N, CA and C atoms as an extended XYZ file, in Angstrom:
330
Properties=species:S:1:pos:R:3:atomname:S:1:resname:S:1:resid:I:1 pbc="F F F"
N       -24.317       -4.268      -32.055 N   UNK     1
C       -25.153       -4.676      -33.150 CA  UNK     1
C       -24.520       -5.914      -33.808 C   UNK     1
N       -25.507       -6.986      -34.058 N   UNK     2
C       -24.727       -8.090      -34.733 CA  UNK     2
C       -25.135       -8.402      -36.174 C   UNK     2
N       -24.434       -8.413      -37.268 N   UNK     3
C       -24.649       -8.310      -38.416 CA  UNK     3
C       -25.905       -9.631      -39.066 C   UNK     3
N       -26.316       -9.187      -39.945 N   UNK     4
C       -27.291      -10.391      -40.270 CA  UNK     4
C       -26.520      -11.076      -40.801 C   UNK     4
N       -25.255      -10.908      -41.620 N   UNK     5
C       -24.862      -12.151      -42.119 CA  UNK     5
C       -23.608      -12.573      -41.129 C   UNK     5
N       -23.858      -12.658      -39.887 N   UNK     6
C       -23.362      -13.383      -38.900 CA  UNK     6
C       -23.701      -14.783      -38.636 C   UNK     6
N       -22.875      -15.731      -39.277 N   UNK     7
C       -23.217      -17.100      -39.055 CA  UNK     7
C       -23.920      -17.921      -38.405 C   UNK     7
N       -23.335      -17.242      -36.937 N   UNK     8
C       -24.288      -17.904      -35.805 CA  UNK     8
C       -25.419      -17.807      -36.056 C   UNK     8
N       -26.309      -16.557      -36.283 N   UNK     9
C       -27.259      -16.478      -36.722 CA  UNK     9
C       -28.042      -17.117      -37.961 C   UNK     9
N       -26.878      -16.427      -38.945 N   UNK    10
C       -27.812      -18.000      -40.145 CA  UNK    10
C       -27.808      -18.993      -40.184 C   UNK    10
N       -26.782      -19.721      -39.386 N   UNK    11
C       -26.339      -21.262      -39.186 CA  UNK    11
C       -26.451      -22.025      -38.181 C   UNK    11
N       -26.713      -21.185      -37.399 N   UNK    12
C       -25.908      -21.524      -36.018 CA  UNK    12
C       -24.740      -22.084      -35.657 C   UNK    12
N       -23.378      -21.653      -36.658 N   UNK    13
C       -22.086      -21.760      -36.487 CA  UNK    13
C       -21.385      -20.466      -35.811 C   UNK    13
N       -21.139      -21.197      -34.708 N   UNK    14
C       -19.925      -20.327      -34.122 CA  UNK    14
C       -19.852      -21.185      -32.498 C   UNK    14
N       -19.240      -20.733      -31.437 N   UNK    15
C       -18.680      -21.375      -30.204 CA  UNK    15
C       -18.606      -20.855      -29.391 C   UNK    15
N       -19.430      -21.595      -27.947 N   UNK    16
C       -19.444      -20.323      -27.049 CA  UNK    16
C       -18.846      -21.343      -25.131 C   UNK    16
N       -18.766      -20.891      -24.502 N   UNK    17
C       -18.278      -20.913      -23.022 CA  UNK    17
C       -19.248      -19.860      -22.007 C   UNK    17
N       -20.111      -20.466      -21.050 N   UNK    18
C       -20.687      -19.835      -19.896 CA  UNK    18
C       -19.890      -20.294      -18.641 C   UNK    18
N       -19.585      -19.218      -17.963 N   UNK    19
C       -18.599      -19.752      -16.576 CA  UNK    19
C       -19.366      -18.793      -15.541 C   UNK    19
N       -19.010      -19.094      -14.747 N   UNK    20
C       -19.699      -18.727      -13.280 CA  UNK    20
C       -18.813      -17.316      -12.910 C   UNK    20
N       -19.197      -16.489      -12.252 N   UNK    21
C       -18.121      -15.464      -11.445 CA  UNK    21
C       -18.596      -15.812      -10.187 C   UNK    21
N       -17.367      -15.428       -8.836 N   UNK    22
C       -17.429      -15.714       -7.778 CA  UNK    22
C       -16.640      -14.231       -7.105 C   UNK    22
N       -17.817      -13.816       -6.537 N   UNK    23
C       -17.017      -12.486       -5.597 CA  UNK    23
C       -16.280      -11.760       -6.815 C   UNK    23
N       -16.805      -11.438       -8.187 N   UNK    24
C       -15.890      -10.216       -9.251 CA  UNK    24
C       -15.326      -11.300      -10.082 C   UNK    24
N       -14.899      -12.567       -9.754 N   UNK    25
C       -13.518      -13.242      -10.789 CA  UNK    25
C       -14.439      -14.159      -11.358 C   UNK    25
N       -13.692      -14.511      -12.515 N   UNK    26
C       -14.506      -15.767      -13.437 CA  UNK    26
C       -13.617      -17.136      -12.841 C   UNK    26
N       -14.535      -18.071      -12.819 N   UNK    27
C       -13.796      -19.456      -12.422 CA  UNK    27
C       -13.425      -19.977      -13.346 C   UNK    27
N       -12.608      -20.459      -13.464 N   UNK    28
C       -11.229      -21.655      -14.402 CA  UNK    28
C       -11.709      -20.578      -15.613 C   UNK    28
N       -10.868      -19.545      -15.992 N   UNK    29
C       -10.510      -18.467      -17.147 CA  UNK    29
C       -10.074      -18.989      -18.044 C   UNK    29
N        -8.976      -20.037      -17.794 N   UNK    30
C        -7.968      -20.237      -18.450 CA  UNK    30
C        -8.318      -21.924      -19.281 C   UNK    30
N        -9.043      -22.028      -18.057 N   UNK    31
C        -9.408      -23.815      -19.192 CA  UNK    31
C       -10.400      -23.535      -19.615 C   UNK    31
N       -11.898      -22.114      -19.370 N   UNK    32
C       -12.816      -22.366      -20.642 CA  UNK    32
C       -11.856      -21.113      -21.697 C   UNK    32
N       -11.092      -20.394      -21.978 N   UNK    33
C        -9.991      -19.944      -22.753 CA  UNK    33
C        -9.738      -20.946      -24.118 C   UNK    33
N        -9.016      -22.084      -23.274 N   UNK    34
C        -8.532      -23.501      -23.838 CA  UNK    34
C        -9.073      -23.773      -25.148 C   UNK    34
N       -10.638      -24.590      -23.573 N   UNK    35
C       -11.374      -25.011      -24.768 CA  UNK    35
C       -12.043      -24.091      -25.854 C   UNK    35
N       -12.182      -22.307      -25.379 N   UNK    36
C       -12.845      -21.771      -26.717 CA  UNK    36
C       -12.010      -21.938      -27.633 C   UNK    36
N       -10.734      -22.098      -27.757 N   UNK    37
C        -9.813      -21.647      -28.312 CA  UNK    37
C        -9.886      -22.869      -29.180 C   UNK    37
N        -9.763      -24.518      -28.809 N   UNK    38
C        -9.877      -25.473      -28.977 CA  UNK    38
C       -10.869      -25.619      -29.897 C   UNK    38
N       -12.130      -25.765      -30.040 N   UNK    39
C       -13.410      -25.653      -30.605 CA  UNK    39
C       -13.070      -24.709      -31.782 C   UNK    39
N       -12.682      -23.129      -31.331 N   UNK    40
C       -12.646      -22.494      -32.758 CA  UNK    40
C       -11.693      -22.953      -33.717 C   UNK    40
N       -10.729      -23.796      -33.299 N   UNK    41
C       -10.005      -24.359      -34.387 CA  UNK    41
C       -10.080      -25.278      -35.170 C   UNK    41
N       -11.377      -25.941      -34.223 N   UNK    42
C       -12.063      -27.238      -35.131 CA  UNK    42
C       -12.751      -26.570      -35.986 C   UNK    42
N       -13.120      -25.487      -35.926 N   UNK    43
C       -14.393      -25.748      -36.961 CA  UNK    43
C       -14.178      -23.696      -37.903 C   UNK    43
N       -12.305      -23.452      -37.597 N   UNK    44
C       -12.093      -22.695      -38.409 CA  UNK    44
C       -12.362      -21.579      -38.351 C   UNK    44
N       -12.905      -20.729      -36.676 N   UNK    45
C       -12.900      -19.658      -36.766 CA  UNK    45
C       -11.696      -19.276      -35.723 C   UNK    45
N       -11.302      -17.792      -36.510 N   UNK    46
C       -10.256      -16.996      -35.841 CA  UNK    46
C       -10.568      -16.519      -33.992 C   UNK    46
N       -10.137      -17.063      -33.060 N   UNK    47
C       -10.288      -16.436      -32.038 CA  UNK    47
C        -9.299      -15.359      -31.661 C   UNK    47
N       -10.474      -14.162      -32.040 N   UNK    48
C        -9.571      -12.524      -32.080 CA  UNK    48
C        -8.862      -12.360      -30.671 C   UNK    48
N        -8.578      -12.937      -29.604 N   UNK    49
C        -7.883      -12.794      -28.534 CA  UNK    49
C        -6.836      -13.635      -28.273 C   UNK    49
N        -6.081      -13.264      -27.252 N   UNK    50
C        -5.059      -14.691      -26.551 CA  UNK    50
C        -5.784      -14.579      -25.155 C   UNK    50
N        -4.929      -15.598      -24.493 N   UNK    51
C        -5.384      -15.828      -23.356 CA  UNK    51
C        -5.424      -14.657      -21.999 C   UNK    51
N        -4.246      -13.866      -22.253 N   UNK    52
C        -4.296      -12.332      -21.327 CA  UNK    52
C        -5.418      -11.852      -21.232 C   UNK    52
N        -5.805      -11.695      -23.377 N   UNK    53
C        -6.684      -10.619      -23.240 CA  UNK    53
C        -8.115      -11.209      -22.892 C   UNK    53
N        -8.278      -12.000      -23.307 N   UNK    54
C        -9.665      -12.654      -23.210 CA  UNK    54
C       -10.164      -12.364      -21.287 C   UNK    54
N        -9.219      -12.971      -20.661 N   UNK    55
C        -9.735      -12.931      -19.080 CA  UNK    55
C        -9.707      -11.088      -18.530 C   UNK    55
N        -8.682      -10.625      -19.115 N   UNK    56
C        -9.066       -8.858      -19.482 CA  UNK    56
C       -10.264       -8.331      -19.281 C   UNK    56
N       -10.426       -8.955      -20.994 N   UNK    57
C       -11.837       -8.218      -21.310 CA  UNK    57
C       -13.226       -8.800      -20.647 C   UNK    57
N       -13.223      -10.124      -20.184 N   UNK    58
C       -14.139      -10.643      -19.454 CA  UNK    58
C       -14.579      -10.138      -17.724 C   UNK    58
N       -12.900       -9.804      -17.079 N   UNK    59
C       -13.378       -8.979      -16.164 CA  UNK    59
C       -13.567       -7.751      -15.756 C   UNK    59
N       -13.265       -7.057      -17.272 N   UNK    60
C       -13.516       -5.742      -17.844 CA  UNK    60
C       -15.286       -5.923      -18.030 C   UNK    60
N       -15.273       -6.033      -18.375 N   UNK    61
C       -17.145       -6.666      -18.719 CA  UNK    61
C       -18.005       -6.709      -17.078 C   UNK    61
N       -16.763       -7.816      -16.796 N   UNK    62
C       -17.853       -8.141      -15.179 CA  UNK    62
C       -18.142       -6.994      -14.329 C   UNK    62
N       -16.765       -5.786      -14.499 N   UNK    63
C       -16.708       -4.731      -13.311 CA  UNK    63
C       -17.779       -3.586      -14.343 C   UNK    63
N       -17.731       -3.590      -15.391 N   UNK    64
C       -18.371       -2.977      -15.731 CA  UNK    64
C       -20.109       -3.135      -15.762 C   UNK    64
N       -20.585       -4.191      -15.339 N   UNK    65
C       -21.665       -4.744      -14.924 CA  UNK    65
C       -22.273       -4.689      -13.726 C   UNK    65
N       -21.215       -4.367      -13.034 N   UNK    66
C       -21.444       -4.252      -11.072 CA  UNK    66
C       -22.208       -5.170      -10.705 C   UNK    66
N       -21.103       -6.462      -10.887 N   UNK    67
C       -22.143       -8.487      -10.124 CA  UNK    67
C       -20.794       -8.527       -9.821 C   UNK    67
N       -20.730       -9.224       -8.370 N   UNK    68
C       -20.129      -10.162       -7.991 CA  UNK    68
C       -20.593      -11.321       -8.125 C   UNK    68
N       -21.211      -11.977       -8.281 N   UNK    69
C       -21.882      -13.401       -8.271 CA  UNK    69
C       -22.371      -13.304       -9.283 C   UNK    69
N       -22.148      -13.627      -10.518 N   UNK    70
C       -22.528      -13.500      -12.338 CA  UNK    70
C       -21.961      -14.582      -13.125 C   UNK    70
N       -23.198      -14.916      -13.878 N   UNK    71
C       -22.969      -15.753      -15.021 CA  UNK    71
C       -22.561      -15.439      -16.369 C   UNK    71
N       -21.223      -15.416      -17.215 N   UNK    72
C       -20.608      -14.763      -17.871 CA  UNK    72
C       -20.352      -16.099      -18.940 C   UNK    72
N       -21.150      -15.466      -20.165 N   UNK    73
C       -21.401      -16.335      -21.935 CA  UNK    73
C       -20.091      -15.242      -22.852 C   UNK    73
N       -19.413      -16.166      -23.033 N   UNK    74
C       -18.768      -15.607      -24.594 CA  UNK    74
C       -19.048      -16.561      -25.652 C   UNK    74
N       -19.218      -15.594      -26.523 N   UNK    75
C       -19.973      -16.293      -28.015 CA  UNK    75
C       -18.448      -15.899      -28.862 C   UNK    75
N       -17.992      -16.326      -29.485 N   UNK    76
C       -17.298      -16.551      -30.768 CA  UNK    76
C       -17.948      -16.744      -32.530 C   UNK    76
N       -18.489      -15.887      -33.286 N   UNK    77
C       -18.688      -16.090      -34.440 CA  UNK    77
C       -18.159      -15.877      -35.642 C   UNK    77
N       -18.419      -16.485      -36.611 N   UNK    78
C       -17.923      -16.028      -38.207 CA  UNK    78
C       -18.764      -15.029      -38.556 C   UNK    78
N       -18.641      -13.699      -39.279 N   UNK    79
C       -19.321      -12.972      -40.065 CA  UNK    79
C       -18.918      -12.690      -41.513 C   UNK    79
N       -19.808      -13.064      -42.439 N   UNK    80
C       -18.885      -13.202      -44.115 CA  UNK    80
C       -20.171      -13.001      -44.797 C   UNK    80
N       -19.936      -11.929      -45.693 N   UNK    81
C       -21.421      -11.706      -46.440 CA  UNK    81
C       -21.275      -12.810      -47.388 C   UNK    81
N       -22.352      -13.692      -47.007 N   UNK    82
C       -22.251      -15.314      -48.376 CA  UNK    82
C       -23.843      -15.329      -47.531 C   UNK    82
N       -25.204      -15.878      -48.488 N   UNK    83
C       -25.943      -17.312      -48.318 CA  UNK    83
C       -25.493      -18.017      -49.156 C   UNK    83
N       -26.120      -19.198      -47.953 N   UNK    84
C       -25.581      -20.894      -48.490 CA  UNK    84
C       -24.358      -21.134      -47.503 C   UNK    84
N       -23.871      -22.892      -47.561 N   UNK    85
C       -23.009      -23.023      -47.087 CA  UNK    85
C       -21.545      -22.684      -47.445 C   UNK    85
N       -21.139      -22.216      -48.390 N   UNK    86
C       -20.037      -21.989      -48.559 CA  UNK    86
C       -19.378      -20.663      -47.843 C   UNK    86
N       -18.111      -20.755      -47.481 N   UNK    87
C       -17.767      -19.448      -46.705 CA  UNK    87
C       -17.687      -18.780      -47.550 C   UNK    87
N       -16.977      -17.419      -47.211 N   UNK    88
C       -16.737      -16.756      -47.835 CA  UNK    88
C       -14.809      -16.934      -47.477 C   UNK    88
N       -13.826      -16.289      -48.557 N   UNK    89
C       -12.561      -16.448      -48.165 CA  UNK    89
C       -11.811      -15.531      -46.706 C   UNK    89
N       -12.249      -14.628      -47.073 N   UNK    90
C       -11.921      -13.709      -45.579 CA  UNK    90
C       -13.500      -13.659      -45.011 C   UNK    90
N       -12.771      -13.890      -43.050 N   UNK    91
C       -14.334      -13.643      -42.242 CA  UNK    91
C       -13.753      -12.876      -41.410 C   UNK    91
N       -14.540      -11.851      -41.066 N   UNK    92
C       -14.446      -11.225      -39.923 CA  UNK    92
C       -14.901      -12.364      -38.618 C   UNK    92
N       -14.713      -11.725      -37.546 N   UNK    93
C       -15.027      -12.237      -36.554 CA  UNK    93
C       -16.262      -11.282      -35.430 C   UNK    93
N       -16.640      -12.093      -34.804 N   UNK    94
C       -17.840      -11.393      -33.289 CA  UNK    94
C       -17.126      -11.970      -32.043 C   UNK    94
N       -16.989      -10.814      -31.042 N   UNK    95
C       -16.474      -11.406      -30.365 CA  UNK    95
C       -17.273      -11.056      -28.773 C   UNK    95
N       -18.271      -11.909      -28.407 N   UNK    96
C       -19.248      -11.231      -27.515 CA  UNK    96
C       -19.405      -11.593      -26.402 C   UNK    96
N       -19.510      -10.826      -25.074 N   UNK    97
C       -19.316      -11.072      -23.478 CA  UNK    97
C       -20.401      -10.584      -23.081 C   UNK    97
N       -21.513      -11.873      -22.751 N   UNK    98
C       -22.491      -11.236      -22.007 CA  UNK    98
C       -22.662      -11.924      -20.422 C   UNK    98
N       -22.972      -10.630      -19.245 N   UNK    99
C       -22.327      -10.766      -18.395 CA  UNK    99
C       -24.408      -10.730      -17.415 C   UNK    99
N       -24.947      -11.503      -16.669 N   UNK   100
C       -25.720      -11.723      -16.091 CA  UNK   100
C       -25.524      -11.614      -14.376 C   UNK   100
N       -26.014      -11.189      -13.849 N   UNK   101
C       -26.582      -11.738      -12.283 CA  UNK   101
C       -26.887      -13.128      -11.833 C   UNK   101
N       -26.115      -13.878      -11.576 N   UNK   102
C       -26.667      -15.227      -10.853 CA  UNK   102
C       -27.571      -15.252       -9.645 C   UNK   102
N       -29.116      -16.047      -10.198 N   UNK   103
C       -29.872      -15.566       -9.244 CA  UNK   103
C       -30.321      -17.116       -8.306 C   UNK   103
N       -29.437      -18.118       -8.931 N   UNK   104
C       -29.562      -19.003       -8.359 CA  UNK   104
C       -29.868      -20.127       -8.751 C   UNK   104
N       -30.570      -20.949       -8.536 N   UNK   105
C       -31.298      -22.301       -9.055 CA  UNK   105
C       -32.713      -22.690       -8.413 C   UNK   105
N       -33.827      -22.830       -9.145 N   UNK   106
C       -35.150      -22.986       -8.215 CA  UNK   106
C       -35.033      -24.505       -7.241 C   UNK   106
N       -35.331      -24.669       -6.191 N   UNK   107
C       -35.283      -26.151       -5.486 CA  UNK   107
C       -35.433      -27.258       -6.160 C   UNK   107
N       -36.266      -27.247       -7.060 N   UNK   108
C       -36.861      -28.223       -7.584 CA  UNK   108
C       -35.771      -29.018       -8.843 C   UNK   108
N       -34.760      -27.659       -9.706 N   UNK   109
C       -33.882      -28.442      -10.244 CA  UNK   109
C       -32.625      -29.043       -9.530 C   UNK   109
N       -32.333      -29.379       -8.240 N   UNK   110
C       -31.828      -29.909       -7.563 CA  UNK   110
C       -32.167      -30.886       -7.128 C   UNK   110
């Protein structure tokens, strides 16, 4: 469940990474990691993982999905009961792995 006063949602602030899986594993873990990691610091949100856990829980996610060949989104958000732009001083965080079937690409976007 994602809270209504989840940023992303009222703002559309927060940061996300889609990577490919190949045969169970996610490709380059560690450089979209980086850059989530990178991004949430620009713009000030806590990324609740390190780099272990993040590729962990992502292929915790994938096996728990049963795809080898899957397209795998992590979203990163702020959640802080405030409207308006101002934050609030403490934010929780969202920390979300959604894990798809790659079904391909139609001819035509090629």
């Amino acid at each position: 469940m994602i809270s209504v006063f989840d940023r992303s949602y009222l703002y559309g602030e927060g940061v996300f990474e889609t990577m490919r899986v190949y045969n169970g594993r996610p490709a380059f873990c560690d450089m979209h990691y980086h850059r989530l990691k990178a991004n949430c610091e620009k713009i000030k949100i806590e990324l609740p993982v390190d780099e272990y856990a993040f590729e962990h829980d992502v292929v915790k996610t994938i096996n728990a999905n049963k795809v080898k060949d899957a397209v795998v989104r992590v979203t990163i958000s702020p959640v802080g009961l405030s409207i308006g732009l101002a934050r609030p001083p403490k934010l929780s965080t969202n920390f979300v792995i959604i894990v798809r079937q790659f079904k391909g690409r139609p001819d035509e976007a090629y």
